[in-house]
């Protein structure tokens, strides 16, 4: 019997649908797929190269595709999945999810899960308050809620404050783009990380969030934020965090969270996850067949979404039953997913991204001057391209 071993991340959204789908795949195909899990932090930061030596299949974050290309730790799927099936998966991709794993003419993963930063709220606590459409309306709501001893929540741990910085700079007109090259140690073309005025504006807004939103925001990732919102009763709304359909389902936590588009709707950071095949996989074609199967319309719209999954396939996002069981999670947030901001994916980005998050988090903790923060980030950003020119 053929056995495949995979690694995902430790949450119902990342684990449960894989188990349920793999059980069905075994019944249909006689091929066993065993899944292990790692923490959400390790999902974003752990070495792809190290994982590739231990597993056949990896659930990965798209900013790592440049590392995959440079290290050759993953198998490009172009020669493993028939062109017509790849095209079908591309057409049915939710937002830019398929594109996020397509890099330098190669498809490094298939979108098994789709997400982006968006808003969430407790309908019972929001009561008659209108959902904000702009950032100024968000801060006006914060003032109104404060008079009722309620808060706005935010996830501002290092990983998430960096993503919010990226969303804000993109919304403010200076998105960080991957089209910079370095020649003879000099940055060319789009050498700026971000226009200074936009960078200052984004950093200042994050500090404003720190000051008026829930005081635990600097400690929280989205899971910690949503767990708190669902169990406690002092956060009515959150404007920007990676969405998790699980919290919109009856019975997952004490209280249901509803989801909505991010303020301004467009250019919220794309999240989600892809399924990739490692270079150490001993049954490459079987792994590719499984990956294409689990990302298909029929699987994603049925067993995958029913088992706590957040599909990467837009057919599932548009599925009536999927929206019934999630209080319209998918239909309510689809505009932000369709217009999500795609992060850079070059080889040096993951390491720089970690530095970016740590630096912005330190800025929020210690009130560093924003101008000095931008100077530090600019130097690290320029240096992050040098690895590709060695």
mmCIF file of C-alpha atoms in Angstrom:
data_model
loop_
_atom_site.group_PDB
_atom_site.id
_atom_site.type_symbol
_atom_site.label_atom_id
_atom_site.label_comp_id
_atom_site.label_asym_id
_atom_site.label_seq_id
_atom_site.Cartn_x
_atom_site.Cartn_y
_atom_site.Cartn_z
ATOM 1 C CA UNK A 1 0.000 0.000 0.000
ATOM 2 C CA UNK A 2 1.249 3.488 -0.898
ATOM 3 C CA UNK A 3 1.602 5.830 2.077
ATOM 4 C CA UNK A 4 2.193 9.579 1.926
ATOM 5 C CA UNK A 5 3.217 11.723 4.890
ATOM 6 C CA UNK A 6 2.240 15.383 5.148
ATOM 7 C CA UNK A 7 2.695 18.353 7.491
ATOM 8 C CA UNK A 8 0.098 21.077 8.090
ATOM 9 C CA UNK A 9 -0.569 23.594 10.883
ATOM 10 C CA UNK A 10 -2.212 23.096 14.235
ATOM 11 C CA UNK A 11 -5.754 24.395 13.983
ATOM 12 C CA UNK A 12 -9.111 22.894 13.069
ATOM 13 C CA UNK A 13 -9.032 24.851 9.805
ATOM 14 C CA UNK A 14 -5.631 23.465 8.853
ATOM 15 C CA UNK A 15 -5.965 19.902 10.133
ATOM 16 C CA UNK A 16 -9.551 18.624 10.317
ATOM 17 C CA UNK A 17 -10.433 18.876 6.597
ATOM 18 C CA UNK A 18 -7.219 17.072 5.656
ATOM 19 C CA UNK A 19 -8.043 14.171 7.947
ATOM 20 C CA UNK A 20 -11.612 13.884 6.697
ATOM 21 C CA UNK A 21 -10.607 14.171 3.030
ATOM 22 C CA UNK A 22 -7.734 11.720 3.394
ATOM 23 C CA UNK A 23 -10.049 9.115 4.918
ATOM 24 C CA UNK A 24 -12.302 9.449 1.884
ATOM 25 C CA UNK A 25 -9.298 9.255 -0.456
ATOM 26 C CA UNK A 26 -8.200 6.010 1.179
ATOM 27 C CA UNK A 27 -11.648 4.521 0.681
ATOM 28 C CA UNK A 28 -11.714 5.589 -2.971
ATOM 29 C CA UNK A 29 -8.079 5.038 -4.004
ATOM 30 C CA UNK A 30 -6.531 2.769 -1.377
ATOM 31 C CA UNK A 31 -3.757 5.321 -0.747
ATOM 32 C CA UNK A 32 -3.038 6.401 2.827
ATOM 33 C CA UNK A 33 -2.146 10.016 3.578
ATOM 34 C CA UNK A 34 -1.011 10.666 7.153
ATOM 35 C CA UNK A 35 -0.934 14.261 8.402
ATOM 36 C CA UNK A 36 1.096 15.811 11.212
ATOM 37 C CA UNK A 37 0.806 19.404 12.401
ATOM 38 C CA UNK A 38 3.018 22.294 13.513
ATOM 39 C CA UNK A 39 2.227 25.599 15.220
ATOM 40 C CA UNK A 40 0.852 28.595 13.330
ATOM 41 C CA UNK A 41 4.117 30.456 13.993
ATOM 42 C CA UNK A 42 6.150 27.613 12.519
ATOM 43 C CA UNK A 43 3.775 27.531 9.549
ATOM 44 C CA UNK A 44 4.940 31.018 8.634
ATOM 45 C CA UNK A 45 8.559 30.814 9.762
ATOM 46 C CA UNK A 46 9.860 27.229 9.848
ATOM 47 C CA UNK A 47 12.448 26.214 7.257
ATOM 48 C CA UNK A 48 10.815 24.818 4.145
ATOM 49 C CA UNK A 49 14.052 23.032 3.259
ATOM 50 C CA UNK A 50 14.189 21.191 6.586
ATOM 51 C CA UNK A 51 10.555 20.124 6.361
ATOM 52 C CA UNK A 52 10.989 18.902 2.792
ATOM 53 C CA UNK A 53 13.458 16.263 3.950
ATOM 54 C CA UNK A 54 10.926 14.763 6.373
ATOM 55 C CA UNK A 55 7.627 14.831 4.465
ATOM 56 C CA UNK A 56 6.088 14.052 1.086
ATOM 57 C CA UNK A 57 3.494 16.828 1.221
ATOM 58 C CA UNK A 58 3.725 20.263 2.819
ATOM 59 C CA UNK A 59 0.968 22.770 3.520
ATOM 60 C CA UNK A 60 2.879 26.001 2.956
ATOM 61 C CA UNK A 61 2.646 29.784 2.944
ATOM 62 C CA UNK A 62 3.049 31.398 -0.499
ATOM 63 C CA UNK A 63 5.839 33.883 0.401
ATOM 64 C CA UNK A 64 8.176 30.859 0.573
ATOM 65 C CA UNK A 65 7.977 29.923 -3.113
ATOM 66 C CA UNK A 66 11.171 31.841 -3.888
ATOM 67 C CA UNK A 67 12.997 29.738 -1.300
ATOM 68 C CA UNK A 68 11.474 26.613 -2.842
ATOM 69 C CA UNK A 69 12.739 27.603 -6.266
ATOM 70 C CA UNK A 70 16.253 28.456 -5.083
ATOM 71 C CA UNK A 71 16.673 25.371 -2.901
ATOM 72 C CA UNK A 72 14.802 22.994 -5.225
ATOM 73 C CA UNK A 73 13.185 21.460 -2.137
ATOM 74 C CA UNK A 74 9.784 21.271 -3.854
ATOM 75 C CA UNK A 75 8.700 19.681 -7.111
ATOM 76 C CA UNK A 76 7.204 22.032 -9.738
ATOM 77 C CA UNK A 77 3.723 20.766 -10.514
ATOM 78 C CA UNK A 78 3.661 21.710 -14.195
ATOM 79 C CA UNK A 79 4.973 18.308 -15.283
ATOM 80 C CA UNK A 80 3.059 16.312 -12.642
ATOM 81 C CA UNK A 81 -0.483 17.651 -12.999
ATOM 82 C CA UNK A 82 -2.002 17.637 -16.505
ATOM 83 C CA UNK A 83 -2.235 21.096 -18.079
ATOM 84 C CA UNK A 84 -6.020 20.936 -18.404
ATOM 85 C CA UNK A 85 -6.429 20.152 -14.689
ATOM 86 C CA UNK A 86 -4.001 22.917 -13.711
ATOM 87 C CA UNK A 87 -6.000 25.317 -15.844
ATOM 88 C CA UNK A 88 -9.258 24.205 -14.216
ATOM 89 C CA UNK A 89 -7.761 24.783 -10.778
ATOM 90 C CA UNK A 90 -6.510 28.198 -11.873
ATOM 91 C CA UNK A 91 -9.935 29.219 -13.162
ATOM 92 C CA UNK A 92 -11.667 28.028 -9.991
ATOM 93 C CA UNK A 93 -9.116 29.596 -7.642
ATOM 94 C CA UNK A 94 -10.490 31.912 -4.954
ATOM 95 C CA UNK A 95 -9.039 35.359 -5.589
ATOM 96 C CA UNK A 96 -5.307 35.417 -6.384
ATOM 97 C CA UNK A 97 -4.662 32.169 -4.476
ATOM 98 C CA UNK A 98 -3.500 30.112 -7.491
ATOM 99 C CA UNK A 99 -1.325 32.976 -8.720
ATOM 100 C CA UNK A 100 0.381 33.229 -5.337
ATOM 101 C CA UNK A 101 2.065 29.840 -5.867
ATOM 102 C CA UNK A 102 2.988 30.531 -9.501
ATOM 103 C CA UNK A 103 6.519 31.892 -9.647
ATOM 104 C CA UNK A 104 8.948 32.214 -12.561
ATOM 105 C CA UNK A 105 6.724 30.133 -14.852
ATOM 106 C CA UNK A 106 6.438 27.254 -12.369
ATOM 107 C CA UNK A 107 3.534 26.163 -10.175
ATOM 108 C CA UNK A 108 5.013 25.325 -6.767
ATOM 109 C CA UNK A 109 1.799 24.491 -4.924
ATOM 110 C CA UNK A 110 -1.959 24.281 -5.387
ATOM 111 C CA UNK A 111 -4.296 26.520 -3.362
ATOM 112 C CA UNK A 112 -5.938 24.228 -0.843
ATOM 113 C CA UNK A 113 -6.984 27.067 1.505
ATOM 114 C CA UNK A 114 -7.769 30.752 0.915
ATOM 115 C CA UNK A 115 -7.722 33.676 3.322
ATOM 116 C CA UNK A 116 -6.978 37.356 3.647
ATOM 117 C CA UNK A 117 -7.121 39.966 6.354
ATOM 118 C CA UNK A 118 -10.675 41.143 6.967
ATOM 119 C CA UNK A 119 -13.057 42.351 9.662
ATOM 120 C CA UNK A 120 -14.928 40.302 12.265
ATOM 121 C CA UNK A 121 -17.507 41.149 14.897
ATOM 122 C CA UNK A 122 -19.919 39.926 17.530
ATOM 123 C CA UNK A 123 -23.390 40.698 16.192
ATOM 124 C CA UNK A 124 -24.846 40.672 19.718
ATOM 125 C CA UNK A 125 -22.335 43.254 20.963
ATOM 126 C CA UNK A 126 -22.391 45.466 17.869
ATOM 127 C CA UNK A 127 -26.148 45.779 18.401
ATOM 128 C CA UNK A 128 -27.302 48.741 16.267
ATOM 129 C CA UNK A 129 -23.817 50.078 15.458
ATOM 130 C CA UNK A 130 -22.951 50.229 11.762
ATOM 131 C CA UNK A 131 -19.963 48.310 10.446
ATOM 132 C CA UNK A 132 -17.162 50.701 9.480
ATOM 133 C CA UNK A 133 -16.279 51.155 5.819
ATOM 134 C CA UNK A 134 -13.230 53.402 6.308
ATOM 135 C CA UNK A 135 -10.430 53.651 8.828
ATOM 136 C CA UNK A 136 -11.747 56.911 10.229
ATOM 137 C CA UNK A 137 -15.074 55.176 10.823
ATOM 138 C CA UNK A 138 -13.175 52.407 12.647
ATOM 139 C CA UNK A 139 -11.650 54.899 15.079
ATOM 140 C CA UNK A 140 -14.996 56.660 15.491
ATOM 141 C CA UNK A 141 -16.517 53.293 16.384
ATOM 142 C CA UNK A 142 -13.727 52.696 18.909
ATOM 143 C CA UNK A 143 -14.714 55.909 20.683
ATOM 144 C CA UNK A 144 -18.392 54.958 20.675
ATOM 145 C CA UNK A 145 -17.704 51.460 21.977
ATOM 146 C CA UNK A 146 -15.427 52.804 24.708
ATOM 147 C CA UNK A 147 -18.377 54.728 26.146
ATOM 148 C CA UNK A 148 -20.082 51.348 26.562
ATOM 149 C CA UNK A 149 -16.946 49.757 28.051
ATOM 150 C CA UNK A 150 -16.364 47.775 24.869
ATOM 151 C CA UNK A 151 -13.258 47.483 22.708
ATOM 152 C CA UNK A 152 -12.116 46.998 19.165
ATOM 153 C CA UNK A 153 -9.735 44.052 18.920
ATOM 154 C CA UNK A 154 -6.641 43.582 16.794
ATOM 155 C CA UNK A 155 -3.933 40.955 16.267
ATOM 156 C CA UNK A 156 -0.603 42.766 16.557
ATOM 157 C CA UNK A 157 1.940 40.081 17.414
ATOM 158 C CA UNK A 158 5.055 40.394 15.187
ATOM 159 C CA UNK A 159 3.691 38.266 12.333
ATOM 160 C CA UNK A 160 0.389 40.101 12.231
ATOM 161 C CA UNK A 161 1.549 43.660 12.770
ATOM 162 C CA UNK A 162 3.810 43.231 9.723
ATOM 163 C CA UNK A 163 0.853 41.999 7.649
ATOM 164 C CA UNK A 164 -1.283 44.917 8.797
ATOM 165 C CA UNK A 165 1.559 47.273 7.863
ATOM 166 C CA UNK A 166 1.570 45.719 4.381
ATOM 167 C CA UNK A 167 -2.210 46.051 4.065
ATOM 168 C CA UNK A 168 -2.143 49.676 5.161
ATOM 169 C CA UNK A 169 0.708 50.717 2.874
ATOM 170 C CA UNK A 170 -1.055 49.033 -0.043
ATOM 171 C CA UNK A 171 -4.338 50.748 0.803
ATOM 172 C CA UNK A 172 -2.564 54.095 1.175
ATOM 173 C CA UNK A 173 -1.121 53.869 -2.335
ATOM 174 C CA UNK A 174 2.411 52.493 -1.898
ATOM 175 C CA UNK A 175 2.199 48.700 -1.974
ATOM 176 C CA UNK A 176 5.432 46.821 -1.438
ATOM 177 C CA UNK A 177 6.138 45.138 -4.763
ATOM 178 C CA UNK A 178 8.625 42.553 -5.901
ATOM 179 C CA UNK A 179 10.287 44.203 -8.848
ATOM 180 C CA UNK A 180 13.481 45.383 -7.236
ATOM 181 C CA UNK A 181 16.873 44.096 -8.400
ATOM 182 C CA UNK A 182 20.309 44.649 -6.971
ATOM 183 C CA UNK A 183 23.382 45.107 -9.155
ATOM 184 C CA UNK A 184 26.866 45.687 -7.756
ATOM 185 C CA UNK A 185 25.346 46.120 -4.301
ATOM 186 C CA UNK A 186 23.152 48.983 -5.502
ATOM 187 C CA UNK A 187 19.365 48.816 -5.519
ATOM 188 C CA UNK A 188 17.802 49.598 -8.876
ATOM 189 C CA UNK A 189 14.288 50.300 -10.175
ATOM 190 C CA UNK A 190 11.803 50.193 -7.303
ATOM 191 C CA UNK A 191 14.420 50.504 -4.592
ATOM 192 C CA UNK A 192 12.060 51.914 -1.951
ATOM 193 C CA UNK A 193 10.363 49.596 0.463
ATOM 194 C CA UNK A 194 7.575 52.145 0.708
ATOM 195 C CA UNK A 195 7.112 55.846 0.058
ATOM 196 C CA UNK A 196 8.269 57.513 3.297
ATOM 197 C CA UNK A 197 5.069 59.504 3.810
ATOM 198 C CA UNK A 198 2.971 56.359 3.399
ATOM 199 C CA UNK A 199 5.256 54.366 5.692
ATOM 200 C CA UNK A 200 4.974 57.024 8.388
ATOM 201 C CA UNK A 201 1.205 57.116 7.985
ATOM 202 C CA UNK A 202 0.916 53.330 8.330
ATOM 203 C CA UNK A 203 3.222 53.157 11.350
ATOM 204 C CA UNK A 204 1.364 56.028 13.004
ATOM 205 C CA UNK A 205 -1.957 54.292 12.444
ATOM 206 C CA UNK A 206 -0.643 51.082 14.010
ATOM 207 C CA UNK A 207 0.427 53.082 17.047
ATOM 208 C CA UNK A 208 -2.998 54.667 17.180
ATOM 209 C CA UNK A 209 -4.524 51.184 17.139
ATOM 210 C CA UNK A 210 -2.264 50.168 20.000
ATOM 211 C CA UNK A 211 -3.421 53.141 22.018
ATOM 212 C CA UNK A 212 -7.191 52.844 21.528
ATOM 213 C CA UNK A 213 -7.848 49.165 20.783
ATOM 214 C CA UNK A 214 -7.845 46.292 23.275
ATOM 215 C CA UNK A 215 -4.652 46.383 25.413
ATOM 216 C CA UNK A 216 -3.797 42.716 24.689
ATOM 217 C CA UNK A 217 -3.546 43.309 20.948
ATOM 218 C CA UNK A 218 0.267 43.217 20.909
ATOM 219 C CA UNK A 219 0.185 39.656 22.256
ATOM 220 C CA UNK A 220 -2.389 38.223 19.877
ATOM 221 C CA UNK A 221 -2.323 36.357 16.603
ATOM 222 C CA UNK A 222 -5.708 35.868 14.860
ATOM 223 C CA UNK A 223 -6.451 32.590 16.642
ATOM 224 C CA UNK A 224 -5.813 34.122 20.083
ATOM 225 C CA UNK A 225 -7.876 37.180 19.134
ATOM 226 C CA UNK A 226 -10.821 35.130 17.870
ATOM 227 C CA UNK A 227 -10.724 32.741 20.812
ATOM 228 C CA UNK A 228 -10.931 35.750 23.129
ATOM 229 C CA UNK A 229 -13.683 37.463 21.115
ATOM 230 C CA UNK A 230 -15.752 34.285 21.045
ATOM 231 C CA UNK A 231 -15.387 33.504 24.753
ATOM 232 C CA UNK A 232 -15.320 36.961 26.387
ATOM 233 C CA UNK A 233 -17.730 39.863 26.019
ATOM 234 C CA UNK A 234 -15.682 43.039 25.800
ATOM 235 C CA UNK A 235 -14.587 43.061 22.103
ATOM 236 C CA UNK A 236 -17.358 43.896 19.655
ATOM 237 C CA UNK A 237 -15.360 44.332 16.444
ATOM 238 C CA UNK A 238 -11.979 43.729 14.837
ATOM 239 C CA UNK A 239 -11.054 45.512 11.593
ATOM 240 C CA UNK A 240 -8.106 43.521 10.260
ATOM 241 C CA UNK A 241 -6.885 39.984 10.889
ATOM 242 C CA UNK A 242 -6.586 36.816 8.834
ATOM 243 C CA UNK A 243 -10.038 35.244 8.673
ATOM 244 C CA UNK A 244 -10.973 31.859 10.141
ATOM 245 C CA UNK A 245 -14.287 30.376 9.043
ATOM 246 C CA UNK A 246 -14.404 28.080 12.090
ATOM 247 C CA UNK A 247 -15.442 30.907 14.415
ATOM 248 C CA UNK A 248 -18.454 31.701 12.225
ATOM 249 C CA UNK A 249 -19.883 28.188 12.733
ATOM 250 C CA UNK A 250 -22.348 27.183 15.428
ATOM 251 C CA UNK A 251 -20.777 25.160 18.226
ATOM 252 C CA UNK A 252 -17.120 25.909 17.489
ATOM 253 C CA UNK A 253 -16.850 28.365 20.378
ATOM 254 C CA UNK A 254 -19.203 29.853 22.951
ATOM 255 C CA UNK A 255 -20.244 32.744 20.704
ATOM 256 C CA UNK A 256 -20.336 33.048 16.916
ATOM 257 C CA UNK A 257 -18.204 35.620 15.125
ATOM 258 C CA UNK A 258 -19.433 37.112 11.885
ATOM 259 C CA UNK A 259 -17.035 38.285 9.192
ATOM 260 C CA UNK A 260 -17.047 41.213 6.810
ATOM 261 C CA UNK A 261 -14.781 42.902 4.280
ATOM 262 C CA UNK A 262 -11.821 44.863 5.593
ATOM 263 C CA UNK A 263 -12.101 48.649 5.915
ATOM 264 C CA UNK A 264 -11.605 50.123 2.423
ATOM 265 C CA UNK A 265 -12.228 46.534 1.126
ATOM 266 C CA UNK A 266 -9.250 46.311 -1.254
ATOM 267 C CA UNK A 267 -5.553 45.489 -0.736
ATOM 268 C CA UNK A 268 -5.826 43.503 2.475
ATOM 269 C CA UNK A 269 -2.961 40.986 2.642
ATOM 270 C CA UNK A 270 -3.601 37.597 1.034
ATOM 271 C CA UNK A 271 -3.149 34.585 3.295
ATOM 272 C CA UNK A 272 -4.236 31.003 2.826
ATOM 273 C CA UNK A 273 -2.175 27.885 2.213
ATOM 274 C CA UNK A 274 -0.987 25.718 -0.638
ATOM 275 C CA UNK A 275 -0.306 21.995 -0.888
ATOM 276 C CA UNK A 276 3.166 21.220 -2.263
ATOM 277 C CA UNK A 277 5.164 18.083 -3.083
ATOM 278 C CA UNK A 278 8.679 17.759 -1.711
ATOM 279 C CA UNK A 279 11.723 16.716 -3.710
ATOM 280 C CA UNK A 280 12.253 13.854 -1.259
ATOM 281 C CA UNK A 281 8.814 12.355 -1.992
ATOM 282 C CA UNK A 282 9.163 8.744 -3.134
ATOM 283 C CA UNK A 283 5.709 8.600 -4.772
ATOM 284 C CA UNK A 284 5.672 11.895 -6.628
ATOM 285 C CA UNK A 285 2.924 11.135 -9.121
ATOM 286 C CA UNK A 286 0.595 9.720 -6.462
ATOM 287 C CA UNK A 287 1.202 12.814 -4.345
ATOM 288 C CA UNK A 288 0.381 15.040 -7.324
ATOM 289 C CA UNK A 289 -2.816 13.100 -8.015
ATOM 290 C CA UNK A 290 -3.869 13.508 -4.388
ATOM 291 C CA UNK A 291 -3.084 17.248 -4.366
ATOM 292 C CA UNK A 292 -5.153 17.849 -7.495
ATOM 293 C CA UNK A 293 -8.000 15.742 -6.071
ATOM 294 C CA UNK A 294 -8.218 17.534 -2.724
ATOM 295 C CA UNK A 295 -8.161 20.953 -4.445
ATOM 296 C CA UNK A 296 -10.924 20.031 -6.903
ATOM 297 C CA UNK A 297 -14.324 21.720 -6.971
ATOM 298 C CA UNK A 298 -16.221 18.687 -5.754
ATOM 299 C CA UNK A 299 -13.983 17.882 -2.775
ATOM 300 C CA UNK A 300 -13.514 21.481 -1.657
ATOM 301 C CA UNK A 301 -17.256 22.204 -1.866
ATOM 302 C CA UNK A 302 -18.301 19.161 0.144
ATOM 303 C CA UNK A 303 -16.204 17.165 2.589
ATOM 304 C CA UNK A 304 -13.423 19.760 2.852
ATOM 305 C CA UNK A 305 -15.597 22.729 3.798
ATOM 306 C CA UNK A 306 -17.923 20.562 5.900
ATOM 307 C CA UNK A 307 -14.966 19.439 8.050
ATOM 308 C CA UNK A 308 -14.016 22.970 9.217
ATOM 309 C CA UNK A 309 -12.054 23.751 6.042
ATOM 310 C CA UNK A 310 -11.605 27.157 4.415
ATOM 311 C CA UNK A 311 -11.263 26.171 0.750
ATOM 312 C CA UNK A 312 -8.950 27.669 -1.834
ATOM 313 C CA UNK A 313 -11.566 26.986 -4.484
ATOM 314 C CA UNK A 314 -14.064 29.746 -5.278
ATOM 315 C CA UNK A 315 -16.754 27.195 -6.142
ATOM 316 C CA UNK A 316 -16.804 26.385 -2.436
ATOM 317 C CA UNK A 317 -16.884 30.089 -1.493
ATOM 318 C CA UNK A 318 -19.932 30.513 -3.731
ATOM 319 C CA UNK A 319 -21.594 27.302 -2.528
ATOM 320 C CA UNK A 320 -24.960 27.925 -0.862
ATOM 321 C CA UNK A 321 -24.594 25.218 1.775
ATOM 322 C CA UNK A 322 -21.063 26.383 2.661
ATOM 323 C CA UNK A 323 -22.477 29.832 3.389
ATOM 324 C CA UNK A 324 -25.409 28.427 5.347
ATOM 325 C CA UNK A 325 -23.142 26.589 7.786
ATOM 326 C CA UNK A 326 -20.816 29.596 8.186
ATOM 327 C CA UNK A 327 -23.303 32.460 8.567
ATOM 328 C CA UNK A 328 -22.343 33.728 5.097
ATOM 329 C CA UNK A 329 -18.655 33.902 5.970
ATOM 330 C CA UNK A 330 -17.625 33.257 2.369
ATOM 331 C CA UNK A 331 -20.028 35.559 0.542
ATOM 332 C CA UNK A 332 -19.508 38.389 3.056
ATOM 333 C CA UNK A 333 -15.720 38.428 2.709
ATOM 334 C CA UNK A 334 -15.282 37.478 -0.961
ATOM 335 C CA UNK A 335 -14.756 41.084 -2.182
ATOM 336 C CA UNK A 336 -11.694 41.481 0.050
ATOM 337 C CA UNK A 337 -10.315 38.122 -1.113
ATOM 338 C CA UNK A 338 -10.864 38.954 -4.781
ATOM 339 C CA UNK A 339 -8.947 42.205 -4.367
ATOM 340 C CA UNK A 340 -6.308 41.010 -1.890
ATOM 341 C CA UNK A 341 -2.688 42.187 -1.887
ATOM 342 C CA UNK A 342 -0.088 39.590 -2.853
ATOM 343 C CA UNK A 343 3.148 39.698 -0.866
ATOM 344 C CA UNK A 344 6.612 39.472 -2.464
ATOM 345 C CA UNK A 345 7.967 35.941 -2.854
ATOM 346 C CA UNK A 346 11.641 36.303 -3.736
ATOM 347 C CA UNK A 347 14.238 34.214 -1.938
ATOM 348 C CA UNK A 348 15.158 36.848 0.631
ATOM 349 C CA UNK A 349 11.601 37.857 1.516
ATOM 350 C CA UNK A 350 10.751 35.327 4.295
ATOM 351 C CA UNK A 351 13.777 36.342 6.359
ATOM 352 C CA UNK A 352 13.085 40.032 5.759
ATOM 353 C CA UNK A 353 9.415 39.516 6.591
ATOM 354 C CA UNK A 354 10.384 38.132 10.008
ATOM 355 C CA UNK A 355 12.664 41.121 10.588
ATOM 356 C CA UNK A 356 9.901 43.483 9.463
ATOM 357 C CA UNK A 357 7.467 42.035 12.002
ATOM 358 C CA UNK A 358 9.953 42.079 14.860
ATOM 359 C CA UNK A 359 10.969 45.665 14.095
ATOM 360 C CA UNK A 360 7.412 46.996 13.884
ATOM 361 C CA UNK A 361 6.436 45.117 17.046
ATOM 362 C CA UNK A 362 9.408 46.641 18.878
ATOM 363 C CA UNK A 363 8.350 50.068 17.582
ATOM 364 C CA UNK A 364 4.901 49.538 19.080
ATOM 365 C CA UNK A 365 6.375 48.380 22.385
ATOM 366 C CA UNK A 366 9.010 51.070 22.807
ATOM 367 C CA UNK A 367 7.763 54.142 20.899
ATOM 368 C CA UNK A 368 10.725 54.295 18.539
ATOM 369 C CA UNK A 369 10.630 57.235 16.136
ATOM 370 C CA UNK A 370 8.855 56.064 12.952
ATOM 371 C CA UNK A 371 11.468 57.734 10.745
ATOM 372 C CA UNK A 372 14.206 55.629 12.338
ATOM 373 C CA UNK A 373 12.090 52.499 11.934
ATOM 374 C CA UNK A 374 11.694 53.142 8.203
ATOM 375 C CA UNK A 375 15.426 53.718 7.789
ATOM 376 C CA UNK A 376 16.154 50.420 9.497
ATOM 377 C CA UNK A 377 13.574 48.578 7.421
ATOM 378 C CA UNK A 378 14.820 50.127 4.179
ATOM 379 C CA UNK A 379 18.385 48.960 4.827
ATOM 380 C CA UNK A 380 17.227 45.428 5.617
ATOM 381 C CA UNK A 381 14.939 45.369 2.577
ATOM 382 C CA UNK A 382 17.763 46.350 0.221
ATOM 383 C CA UNK A 383 20.046 43.750 1.805
ATOM 384 C CA UNK A 384 17.374 41.057 1.423
ATOM 385 C CA UNK A 385 17.916 41.057 -2.350
ATOM 386 C CA UNK A 386 21.664 40.562 -2.136
ATOM 387 C CA UNK A 387 21.319 36.838 -1.428
ATOM 388 C CA UNK A 388 20.043 36.363 -4.991
ATOM 389 C CA UNK A 389 23.109 38.055 -6.447
ATOM 390 C CA UNK A 390 25.782 36.037 -4.680
#
